[in-house]
Structure formats: structure tokens, C-alpha cells
Amino acid sequence: MRPSDQPSRMPLPRAVPFEFPDDIDPAWIPGQPELSAMFNGASLTMPYLEPFLIRTMREAIQRLDDPAILEEGRAFNTQEQFHYQAHRRFNEIIKAKGYPELAEVEDAMKASYQRLSRRSLQVRMAYTAGFESMTLGVTKWLIGHRVALFAGADARVVSFVLWHMVEETEHKCVAYDVYQALFGSSPRAWWYRMIGVAHGSIDVIRWSMRGYKVILRKNGLWGKLRSRLRLARELARASVHIIPFLLHAMLPGHSPRREHDPQWVLDWMSAYAEAPEGFVPLVDTRDPSMPVPFAATAIRAGVPA
């Protein structure tokens, strides 16, 4: 049974035509190469993680006959498909900017997700639902602290990152609903889901760390104490916002429906519904509040309106 805390929101796949031209700097947050590398490392995982999530969700929903959950699962997959395709384009730019060594991390990730794909469906769905619980914390961190994190940063990259987070919020219940529909809420099912929270989150974090380590090593920053301290500070700030969500998601009565959606996310979705076709929602990173990127900063296919 689907929890009844609040009604589901149907995910709406949005093929936003983000462009990543050659002039994008891998250190796209001015003066913060460590934070830029952290986000670039996370992006590196997406073309391997998200196809795994899609395959798992596709197999899972084939075993269900609830039309609403089936439709949500298909929409989830389409959103994730658009996400990893955009991340792949961005990652290719980063690698071409002097980081071909990242391909070795990608090869290792590909092999790892191939091995994970041979695990039972319950393990894989628990991983999927577990990872999705982490994105709630990531979203609230990035949206709520967008000015502190991204002031003056490359608007093309920031806007792409925040779009991804908006849609992660939108489909926050889907993997959980599918897992519950397939495996129920028995103590055994909860145990698998609890392990999945740790497994999915830690796995993605470790791959992200391998990616940003390559970047910082290539930049000559990995061995510098000051850089490592700045990196530790950013990791601590992220952890303060993400870890509570992971711990809460491990509880037996957890439901993502009880998590409040940031108003900025709701405003983004509402405004995008009225946007013209081909609209690219570029955030103004120079604005002191970085408002929802509509109307005043309307961009059609990358050209100012």
C-alpha cells in the first residue's frame, strides 16, 4: 500500500536543452576549485548510476499491476534518462579539459554496476530507494544554500545542477513506493531497505570521491594542506545536511512523503509549466537571492528573449 501522508506528484520529464560549450571552466565556482571538483566528481557517477536505477526500476514495475505506480515508474525512468544524458555531455567537457584519467574511474564504475546488476531485485531496489533518500538531503542543501555555494559561478552549470535537484524532489516517492509495493513493510523488508540506504549512498559517495581526487591531484592541489583543509570544510558542510536524511530514512516508519519540499523547488516547477518550448532556465548567479530563473531571465534555446 502507498503511504497516505500526502498525495503523490507525477514526475514530469523535462528535456531541457542545456548546452556545455568548450569555454566551460572545470573550476566553475570562482575561487573554489575543491567544491567544483566535488560536484564534478558527483557528476561523473551519473551516467553509470542512473542507467542502473533505470534498469532496476524497469524490471521492478513489470511485476506490478497498479496503474498509478506503473506510470510513476516510467516517468521516473524518463527523468533519469534525461539526467544522465546531460551529465554525460558535461563530463565529456571536463575530461577534455585535461582530465583523461577520469576515464579509468568510469571504467571501474561500469564494472561495479555490472556486478551490482547481478544481485537480487530486492537488493537493487533497496539500493535505488536508499540512494534516492540521500538526494533529498542533497537537494535541500543545494537549494537552501544556493547563494553561499554558487554565487558568481557559471550559470550554465549551476542551472543544470539545480534542475536535476528539482526533479529528484519531484520523484522522491517513486522508488520507495515501488519497493513497498513489491516487498511490503515487514521487518525483513525494512532491514533490506535500511541496508540499501547505506549501500546506495556510500557507494555513490565513494565513486564521487575517486573522481574529485583525480581532478585535485591533476591540479596539484591534492598534496597541499590548505587545499585539503578547504576540501574537508566543504565535505563537513555537506555531511551536516545529508547525514540526518540518511539516518531518518533508515527508520522503520520512514516515508519520503513527510519531507517538506523547498519553496524554491515548487516555484521552479510551477513556473516551468508556463515556460515556452525550448526554454533554458538559467539561474542568475549574480543575483543576491538567485531567484527561480523565469520571466526576468527568460532564455529561449540559449538566446536572451
mmCIF file of C-alpha atoms in Angstrom:
data_model
loop_
_atom_site.group_PDB
_atom_site.id
_atom_site.type_symbol
_atom_site.label_atom_id
_atom_site.label_comp_id
_atom_site.label_asym_id
_atom_site.label_seq_id
_atom_site.Cartn_x
_atom_site.Cartn_y
_atom_site.Cartn_z
ATOM 1 C CA MET A 1 0.000 0.000 0.000
ATOM 2 C CA ARG A 2 1.186 3.527 -0.780
ATOM 3 C CA PRO A 3 1.569 5.700 2.324
ATOM 4 C CA SER A 4 -1.167 8.317 2.616
ATOM 5 C CA ASP A 5 0.732 11.167 4.243
ATOM 6 C CA GLN A 6 0.266 13.294 1.135
ATOM 7 C CA PRO A 7 -0.683 12.635 -2.483
ATOM 8 C CA SER A 8 1.935 11.635 -5.000
ATOM 9 C CA ARG A 9 3.234 14.115 -7.551
ATOM 10 C CA MET A 10 3.553 12.665 -11.010
ATOM 11 C CA PRO A 11 7.134 13.189 -12.278
ATOM 12 C CA LEU A 12 7.228 15.321 -15.417
ATOM 13 C CA PRO A 13 10.220 14.567 -17.656
ATOM 14 C CA ARG A 14 11.713 17.783 -18.993
ATOM 15 C CA ALA A 15 14.258 17.544 -21.791
ATOM 16 C CA VAL A 16 15.864 20.900 -21.043
ATOM 17 C CA PRO A 17 18.400 21.702 -23.797
ATOM 18 C CA PHE A 18 21.331 22.614 -21.562
ATOM 19 C CA GLU A 19 24.486 23.332 -23.524
ATOM 20 C CA PHE A 20 28.040 22.786 -22.353
ATOM 21 C CA PRO A 21 30.376 24.622 -24.743
ATOM 22 C CA ASP A 22 34.133 24.331 -24.712
ATOM 23 C CA ASP A 23 34.604 27.530 -22.737
ATOM 24 C CA ILE A 24 33.281 25.991 -19.501
ATOM 25 C CA ASP A 25 35.992 26.014 -16.843
ATOM 26 C CA PRO A 26 36.213 22.778 -14.796
ATOM 27 C CA ALA A 27 36.661 25.054 -11.757
ATOM 28 C CA TRP A 28 33.301 26.666 -12.494
ATOM 29 C CA ILE A 29 32.810 28.058 -8.960
ATOM 30 C CA PRO A 30 35.209 31.026 -8.745
ATOM 31 C CA GLY A 31 37.884 30.652 -6.111
ATOM 32 C CA GLN A 32 36.608 27.236 -5.041
ATOM 33 C CA PRO A 33 38.412 24.517 -7.006
ATOM 34 C CA GLU A 34 37.752 21.936 -4.284
ATOM 35 C CA LEU A 35 33.993 22.491 -4.281
ATOM 36 C CA SER A 36 33.947 22.484 -8.091
ATOM 37 C CA ALA A 37 35.826 19.182 -8.066
ATOM 38 C CA MET A 38 33.347 17.703 -5.575
ATOM 39 C CA PHE A 39 30.435 18.462 -7.878
ATOM 40 C CA ASN A 40 32.356 17.293 -10.945
ATOM 41 C CA GLY A 41 33.113 14.005 -9.181
ATOM 42 C CA ALA A 42 29.430 13.547 -8.377
ATOM 43 C CA SER A 43 28.503 14.281 -11.986
ATOM 44 C CA LEU A 44 30.953 11.614 -13.146
ATOM 45 C CA THR A 45 28.898 8.925 -11.392
ATOM 46 C CA MET A 46 25.566 9.749 -13.006
ATOM 47 C CA PRO A 47 25.982 8.065 -16.438
ATOM 48 C CA TYR A 48 26.670 4.789 -14.588
ATOM 49 C CA LEU A 49 24.444 5.079 -11.536
ATOM 50 C CA GLU A 50 21.307 6.301 -13.281
ATOM 51 C CA PRO A 51 21.193 3.665 -16.057
ATOM 52 C CA PHE A 52 21.447 1.094 -13.252
ATOM 53 C CA LEU A 53 18.500 2.738 -11.491
ATOM 54 C CA ILE A 54 16.537 2.734 -14.747
ATOM 55 C CA ARG A 55 17.176 -0.958 -15.402
ATOM 56 C CA THR A 56 16.210 -1.829 -11.846
ATOM 57 C CA MET A 57 13.022 0.251 -11.941
ATOM 58 C CA ARG A 58 12.022 -1.170 -15.326
ATOM 59 C CA GLU A 59 12.347 -4.730 -14.037
ATOM 60 C CA ALA A 60 10.522 -3.905 -10.813
ATOM 61 C CA ILE A 61 7.456 -2.226 -12.308
ATOM 62 C CA GLN A 62 6.947 -5.152 -14.683
ATOM 63 C CA ARG A 63 5.949 -7.122 -11.593
ATOM 64 C CA LEU A 64 3.285 -4.619 -10.512
ATOM 65 C CA ASP A 65 -0.249 -4.044 -11.697
ATOM 66 C CA ASP A 66 -1.032 -0.708 -10.017
ATOM 67 C CA PRO A 67 -1.508 1.700 -12.972
ATOM 68 C CA ALA A 68 -0.504 4.753 -10.936
ATOM 69 C CA ILE A 69 2.771 3.235 -9.741
ATOM 70 C CA LEU A 70 3.494 1.925 -13.232
ATOM 71 C CA GLU A 71 3.080 5.401 -14.689
ATOM 72 C CA GLU A 72 5.226 6.948 -11.975
ATOM 73 C CA GLY A 73 7.942 4.359 -12.553
ATOM 74 C CA ARG A 74 8.036 5.056 -16.283
ATOM 75 C CA ALA A 75 8.175 8.813 -15.677
ATOM 76 C CA PHE A 76 10.965 8.284 -13.134
ATOM 77 C CA ASN A 77 12.959 6.404 -15.752
ATOM 78 C CA THR A 78 12.499 9.113 -18.360
ATOM 79 C CA GLN A 79 13.643 11.796 -15.942
ATOM 80 C CA GLU A 80 16.698 9.757 -15.007
ATOM 81 C CA GLN A 81 17.454 9.184 -18.680
ATOM 82 C CA PHE A 82 17.482 12.939 -19.351
ATOM 83 C CA HIS A 83 19.646 13.461 -16.269
ATOM 84 C CA TYR A 84 22.418 11.048 -17.146
ATOM 85 C CA GLN A 85 22.480 12.153 -20.786
ATOM 86 C CA ALA A 86 23.068 15.755 -19.686
ATOM 87 C CA HIS A 87 25.700 14.661 -17.167
ATOM 88 C CA ARG A 88 27.472 12.647 -19.837
ATOM 89 C CA ARG A 89 27.733 15.720 -22.087
ATOM 90 C CA PHE A 90 29.075 17.771 -19.190
ATOM 91 C CA ASN A 91 31.536 15.050 -18.158
ATOM 92 C CA GLU A 92 32.958 14.839 -21.656
ATOM 93 C CA ILE A 93 33.769 18.545 -21.493
ATOM 94 C CA ILE A 94 35.500 18.107 -18.142
ATOM 95 C CA LYS A 95 37.584 15.167 -19.354
ATOM 96 C CA ALA A 96 38.570 17.066 -22.491
ATOM 97 C CA LYS A 97 39.831 19.937 -20.352
ATOM 98 C CA GLY A 98 42.811 17.903 -19.177
ATOM 99 C CA TYR A 99 41.442 15.038 -17.122
ATOM 100 C CA PRO A 100 41.552 11.939 -19.346
ATOM 101 C CA GLU A 101 42.419 9.919 -16.213
ATOM 102 C CA LEU A 102 38.745 10.158 -15.245
ATOM 103 C CA ALA A 103 38.049 7.508 -17.880
ATOM 104 C CA GLU A 104 39.728 4.954 -15.605
ATOM 105 C CA VAL A 105 37.278 5.810 -12.822
ATOM 106 C CA GLU A 106 34.432 5.465 -15.317
ATOM 107 C CA ASP A 107 35.631 2.017 -16.369
ATOM 108 C CA ALA A 108 35.737 0.914 -12.740
ATOM 109 C CA MET A 109 32.231 2.265 -12.136
ATOM 110 C CA LYS A 110 30.890 0.494 -15.203
ATOM 111 C CA ALA A 111 32.273 -2.829 -13.967
ATOM 112 C CA SER A 112 30.955 -2.207 -10.456
ATOM 113 C CA TYR A 113 27.403 -1.542 -11.632
ATOM 114 C CA GLN A 114 27.536 -4.577 -13.881
ATOM 115 C CA ARG A 115 28.338 -6.681 -10.817
ATOM 116 C CA LEU A 116 25.612 -4.990 -8.810
ATOM 117 C CA SER A 117 23.124 -5.725 -11.589
ATOM 118 C CA ARG A 118 23.509 -9.441 -10.841
ATOM 119 C CA ARG A 119 22.201 -9.031 -7.282
ATOM 120 C CA SER A 120 18.604 -9.813 -6.353
ATOM 121 C CA LEU A 121 15.868 -7.366 -7.313
ATOM 122 C CA GLN A 122 15.213 -6.634 -3.634
ATOM 123 C CA VAL A 123 18.834 -5.652 -3.053
ATOM 124 C CA ARG A 124 18.825 -3.474 -6.169
ATOM 125 C CA MET A 125 15.519 -1.774 -5.349
ATOM 126 C CA ALA A 126 16.696 -1.176 -1.780
ATOM 127 C CA TYR A 127 19.835 0.440 -3.241
ATOM 128 C CA THR A 128 17.673 2.541 -5.561
ATOM 129 C CA ALA A 129 15.317 3.707 -2.823
ATOM 130 C CA GLY A 130 18.270 4.256 -0.499
ATOM 131 C CA PHE A 131 20.137 6.467 -2.932
ATOM 132 C CA GLU A 132 17.000 8.460 -3.642
ATOM 133 C CA SER A 133 16.669 9.178 0.083
ATOM 134 C CA MET A 134 20.121 10.788 0.025
ATOM 135 C CA THR A 135 19.101 13.123 -2.794
ATOM 136 C CA LEU A 136 16.504 14.724 -0.531
ATOM 137 C CA GLY A 137 19.276 15.938 1.750
ATOM 138 C CA VAL A 138 21.414 16.992 -1.202
ATOM 139 C CA THR A 139 18.520 18.948 -2.707
ATOM 140 C CA LYS A 140 17.771 20.860 0.488
ATOM 141 C CA TRP A 141 21.454 21.630 0.898
ATOM 142 C CA LEU A 142 21.951 22.896 -2.656
ATOM 143 C CA ILE A 143 18.666 24.768 -2.942
ATOM 144 C CA GLY A 144 18.696 26.220 0.553
ATOM 145 C CA HIS A 145 22.341 27.316 0.344
ATOM 146 C CA ARG A 146 22.493 28.075 -3.379
ATOM 147 C CA VAL A 147 23.769 31.626 -2.872
ATOM 148 C CA ALA A 148 26.563 30.617 -0.492
ATOM 149 C CA LEU A 149 27.533 27.707 -2.746
ATOM 150 C CA PHE A 150 27.135 29.169 -6.218
ATOM 151 C CA ALA A 151 27.356 32.982 -6.078
ATOM 152 C CA GLY A 152 29.184 34.131 -9.201
ATOM 153 C CA ALA A 153 29.535 30.587 -10.566
ATOM 154 C CA ASP A 154 28.964 29.584 -14.191
ATOM 155 C CA ALA A 155 25.202 29.901 -14.597
ATOM 156 C CA ARG A 156 25.084 27.131 -17.196
ATOM 157 C CA VAL A 157 26.430 24.557 -14.787
ATOM 158 C CA VAL A 158 24.553 25.812 -11.729
ATOM 159 C CA SER A 159 21.244 25.807 -13.608
ATOM 160 C CA PHE A 160 21.836 22.259 -14.822
ATOM 161 C CA VAL A 161 22.662 21.067 -11.288
ATOM 162 C CA LEU A 162 19.588 22.721 -9.770
ATOM 163 C CA TRP A 163 17.274 21.359 -12.497
ATOM 164 C CA HIS A 164 18.463 17.878 -11.590
ATOM 165 C CA MET A 165 17.735 18.540 -7.921
ATOM 166 C CA VAL A 166 14.245 19.858 -8.687
ATOM 167 C CA GLU A 167 13.364 16.632 -10.471
ATOM 168 C CA GLU A 168 14.929 14.499 -7.738
ATOM 169 C CA THR A 169 12.498 16.169 -5.346
ATOM 170 C CA GLU A 170 9.622 15.592 -7.742
ATOM 171 C CA HIS A 171 10.180 11.827 -7.944
ATOM 172 C CA LYS A 172 11.245 11.407 -4.316
ATOM 173 C CA CYS A 173 8.488 8.867 -3.560
ATOM 174 C CA VAL A 174 8.671 6.661 -6.637
ATOM 175 C CA ALA A 175 11.460 4.225 -5.708
ATOM 176 C CA TYR A 176 10.095 4.000 -2.169
ATOM 177 C CA ASP A 177 6.577 3.258 -3.447
ATOM 178 C CA VAL A 178 7.808 0.569 -5.816
ATOM 179 C CA TYR A 179 9.921 -1.045 -3.113
ATOM 180 C CA GLN A 180 6.997 -1.061 -0.672
ATOM 181 C CA ALA A 181 4.596 -2.401 -3.298
ATOM 182 C CA LEU A 182 6.941 -5.276 -4.130
ATOM 183 C CA PHE A 183 8.354 -6.180 -0.728
ATOM 184 C CA GLY A 184 5.989 -4.689 1.853
ATOM 185 C CA SER A 185 6.943 -3.280 5.242
ATOM 186 C CA SER A 186 7.815 -6.414 7.195
ATOM 187 C CA PRO A 187 10.898 -6.334 9.466
ATOM 188 C CA ARG A 188 12.824 -8.205 6.765
ATOM 189 C CA ALA A 189 11.801 -5.692 4.074
ATOM 190 C CA TRP A 190 12.739 -2.803 6.352
ATOM 191 C CA TRP A 191 16.151 -4.398 7.031
ATOM 192 C CA TYR A 192 16.884 -4.628 3.311
ATOM 193 C CA ARG A 193 15.750 -1.043 2.810
ATOM 194 C CA MET A 194 17.863 0.203 5.725
ATOM 195 C CA ILE A 195 20.935 -1.522 4.299
ATOM 196 C CA GLY A 196 20.028 -0.054 0.905
ATOM 197 C CA VAL A 197 20.157 3.477 2.316
ATOM 198 C CA ALA A 198 23.742 2.942 3.460
ATOM 199 C CA HIS A 199 24.733 0.892 0.416
ATOM 200 C CA GLY A 200 23.340 3.265 -2.212
ATOM 201 C CA SER A 201 24.569 6.422 -0.527
ATOM 202 C CA ILE A 202 28.048 5.305 0.467
ATOM 203 C CA ASP A 203 28.636 3.660 -2.901
ATOM 204 C CA VAL A 204 27.868 6.843 -4.831
ATOM 205 C CA ILE A 205 29.866 8.962 -2.397
ATOM 206 C CA ARG A 206 32.960 6.768 -2.760
ATOM 207 C CA TRP A 207 32.839 6.956 -6.553
ATOM 208 C CA SER A 208 32.399 10.729 -6.387
ATOM 209 C CA MET A 209 35.432 10.910 -4.105
ATOM 210 C CA ARG A 210 37.536 8.900 -6.539
ATOM 211 C CA GLY A 211 36.560 11.339 -9.264
ATOM 212 C CA TYR A 212 37.368 14.524 -7.402
ATOM 213 C CA LYS A 213 40.635 13.042 -6.103
ATOM 214 C CA VAL A 214 41.772 12.569 -9.717
ATOM 215 C CA ILE A 215 40.844 16.168 -10.516
ATOM 216 C CA LEU A 216 42.561 17.687 -7.496
ATOM 217 C CA ARG A 217 45.642 15.517 -7.950
ATOM 218 C CA LYS A 218 45.913 16.633 -11.583
ATOM 219 C CA ASN A 219 45.548 20.264 -10.460
ATOM 220 C CA GLY A 220 48.384 19.834 -7.984
ATOM 221 C CA LEU A 221 46.068 20.535 -5.048
ATOM 222 C CA TRP A 222 45.676 17.090 -3.501
ATOM 223 C CA GLY A 223 49.014 17.264 -1.712
ATOM 224 C CA LYS A 224 48.576 20.804 -0.377
ATOM 225 C CA LEU A 225 47.461 21.124 3.227
ATOM 226 C CA ARG A 226 45.465 24.302 2.655
ATOM 227 C CA SER A 227 43.537 22.701 -0.186
ATOM 228 C CA ARG A 228 42.855 19.568 1.827
ATOM 229 C CA LEU A 229 41.537 21.694 4.700
ATOM 230 C CA ARG A 230 39.219 23.556 2.333
ATOM 231 C CA LEU A 231 38.014 20.220 0.975
ATOM 232 C CA ALA A 232 37.433 18.899 4.490
ATOM 233 C CA ARG A 233 35.401 22.010 5.304
ATOM 234 C CA GLU A 234 33.166 21.529 2.258
ATOM 235 C CA LEU A 235 32.702 17.835 2.986
ATOM 236 C CA ALA A 236 31.748 18.645 6.568
ATOM 237 C CA ARG A 237 29.186 21.198 5.407
ATOM 238 C CA ALA A 238 27.663 18.686 3.019
ATOM 239 C CA SER A 239 27.594 15.971 5.665
ATOM 240 C CA VAL A 240 25.757 18.171 8.158
ATOM 241 C CA HIS A 241 22.892 18.466 5.680
ATOM 242 C CA ILE A 242 22.892 14.972 4.184
ATOM 243 C CA ILE A 243 23.587 12.582 7.073
ATOM 244 C CA PRO A 244 20.400 13.452 9.021
ATOM 245 C CA PHE A 245 18.322 12.488 5.984
ATOM 246 C CA LEU A 246 20.119 9.169 5.709
ATOM 247 C CA LEU A 247 19.631 8.364 9.386
ATOM 248 C CA HIS A 248 15.967 9.329 9.207
ATOM 249 C CA ALA A 249 15.486 7.220 6.060
ATOM 250 C CA MET A 250 16.736 4.171 7.946
ATOM 251 C CA LEU A 251 13.909 4.309 10.469
ATOM 252 C CA PRO A 252 11.148 1.677 10.154
ATOM 253 C CA GLY A 253 8.370 4.255 9.734
ATOM 254 C CA HIS A 254 10.211 6.430 7.232
ATOM 255 C CA SER A 255 8.227 7.894 4.346
ATOM 256 C CA PRO A 256 9.637 10.460 1.899
ATOM 257 C CA ARG A 257 6.159 11.994 1.754
ATOM 258 C CA ARG A 258 6.796 13.550 5.132
ATOM 259 C CA GLU A 259 9.764 15.523 3.807
ATOM 260 C CA HIS A 260 8.929 19.155 3.088
ATOM 261 C CA ASP A 261 9.687 20.342 -0.451
ATOM 262 C CA PRO A 262 11.652 23.613 -0.625
ATOM 263 C CA GLN A 263 9.503 26.500 -1.838
ATOM 264 C CA TRP A 264 12.106 27.361 -4.484
ATOM 265 C CA VAL A 265 11.611 23.883 -5.969
ATOM 266 C CA LEU A 266 7.824 24.266 -6.017
ATOM 267 C CA ASP A 267 8.142 27.697 -7.619
ATOM 268 C CA TRP A 268 10.548 26.315 -10.227
ATOM 269 C CA MET A 269 8.147 23.543 -11.235
ATOM 270 C CA SER A 270 5.165 25.880 -11.342
ATOM 271 C CA ALA A 271 6.960 28.469 -13.452
ATOM 272 C CA TYR A 272 8.457 25.928 -15.840
ATOM 273 C CA ALA A 273 4.952 24.647 -16.587
ATOM 274 C CA GLU A 274 4.236 28.065 -18.127
ATOM 275 C CA ALA A 275 7.555 28.403 -19.956
ATOM 276 C CA PRO A 276 7.730 28.335 -23.758
ATOM 277 C CA GLU A 277 9.116 25.355 -25.621
ATOM 278 C CA GLY A 278 12.894 25.325 -25.803
ATOM 279 C CA PHE A 279 13.241 27.397 -22.635
ATOM 280 C CA VAL A 280 16.563 27.028 -20.797
ATOM 281 C CA PRO A 281 16.104 28.051 -17.147
ATOM 282 C CA LEU A 282 19.387 29.798 -16.435
ATOM 283 C CA VAL A 283 19.792 30.965 -12.845
ATOM 284 C CA ASP A 284 21.280 34.417 -12.352
ATOM 285 C CA THR A 285 24.190 33.574 -10.064
ATOM 286 C CA ARG A 286 24.960 37.295 -9.625
ATOM 287 C CA ASP A 287 21.590 37.962 -8.038
ATOM 288 C CA PRO A 288 21.831 38.114 -4.213
ATOM 289 C CA SER A 289 18.862 35.724 -3.869
ATOM 290 C CA MET A 290 19.315 33.620 -7.038
ATOM 291 C CA PRO A 291 15.557 33.512 -7.704
ATOM 292 C CA VAL A 292 13.699 30.986 -9.808
ATOM 293 C CA PRO A 293 15.060 31.597 -13.338
ATOM 294 C CA PHE A 294 11.871 32.595 -15.151
ATOM 295 C CA ALA A 295 10.316 35.717 -16.627
ATOM 296 C CA ALA A 296 13.069 38.233 -15.828
ATOM 297 C CA THR A 297 15.825 35.919 -17.074
ATOM 298 C CA ALA A 298 13.879 34.063 -19.751
ATOM 299 C CA ILE A 299 16.180 32.265 -22.154
ATOM 300 C CA ARG A 300 14.941 30.545 -25.285
ATOM 301 C CA ALA A 301 17.407 27.978 -26.614
ATOM 302 C CA GLY A 302 20.293 29.868 -25.021
ATOM 303 C CA VAL A 303 19.459 33.232 -26.613
ATOM 304 C CA PRO A 304 18.163 36.108 -24.441
ATOM 305 C CA ALA A 305 14.498 36.787 -25.094
#
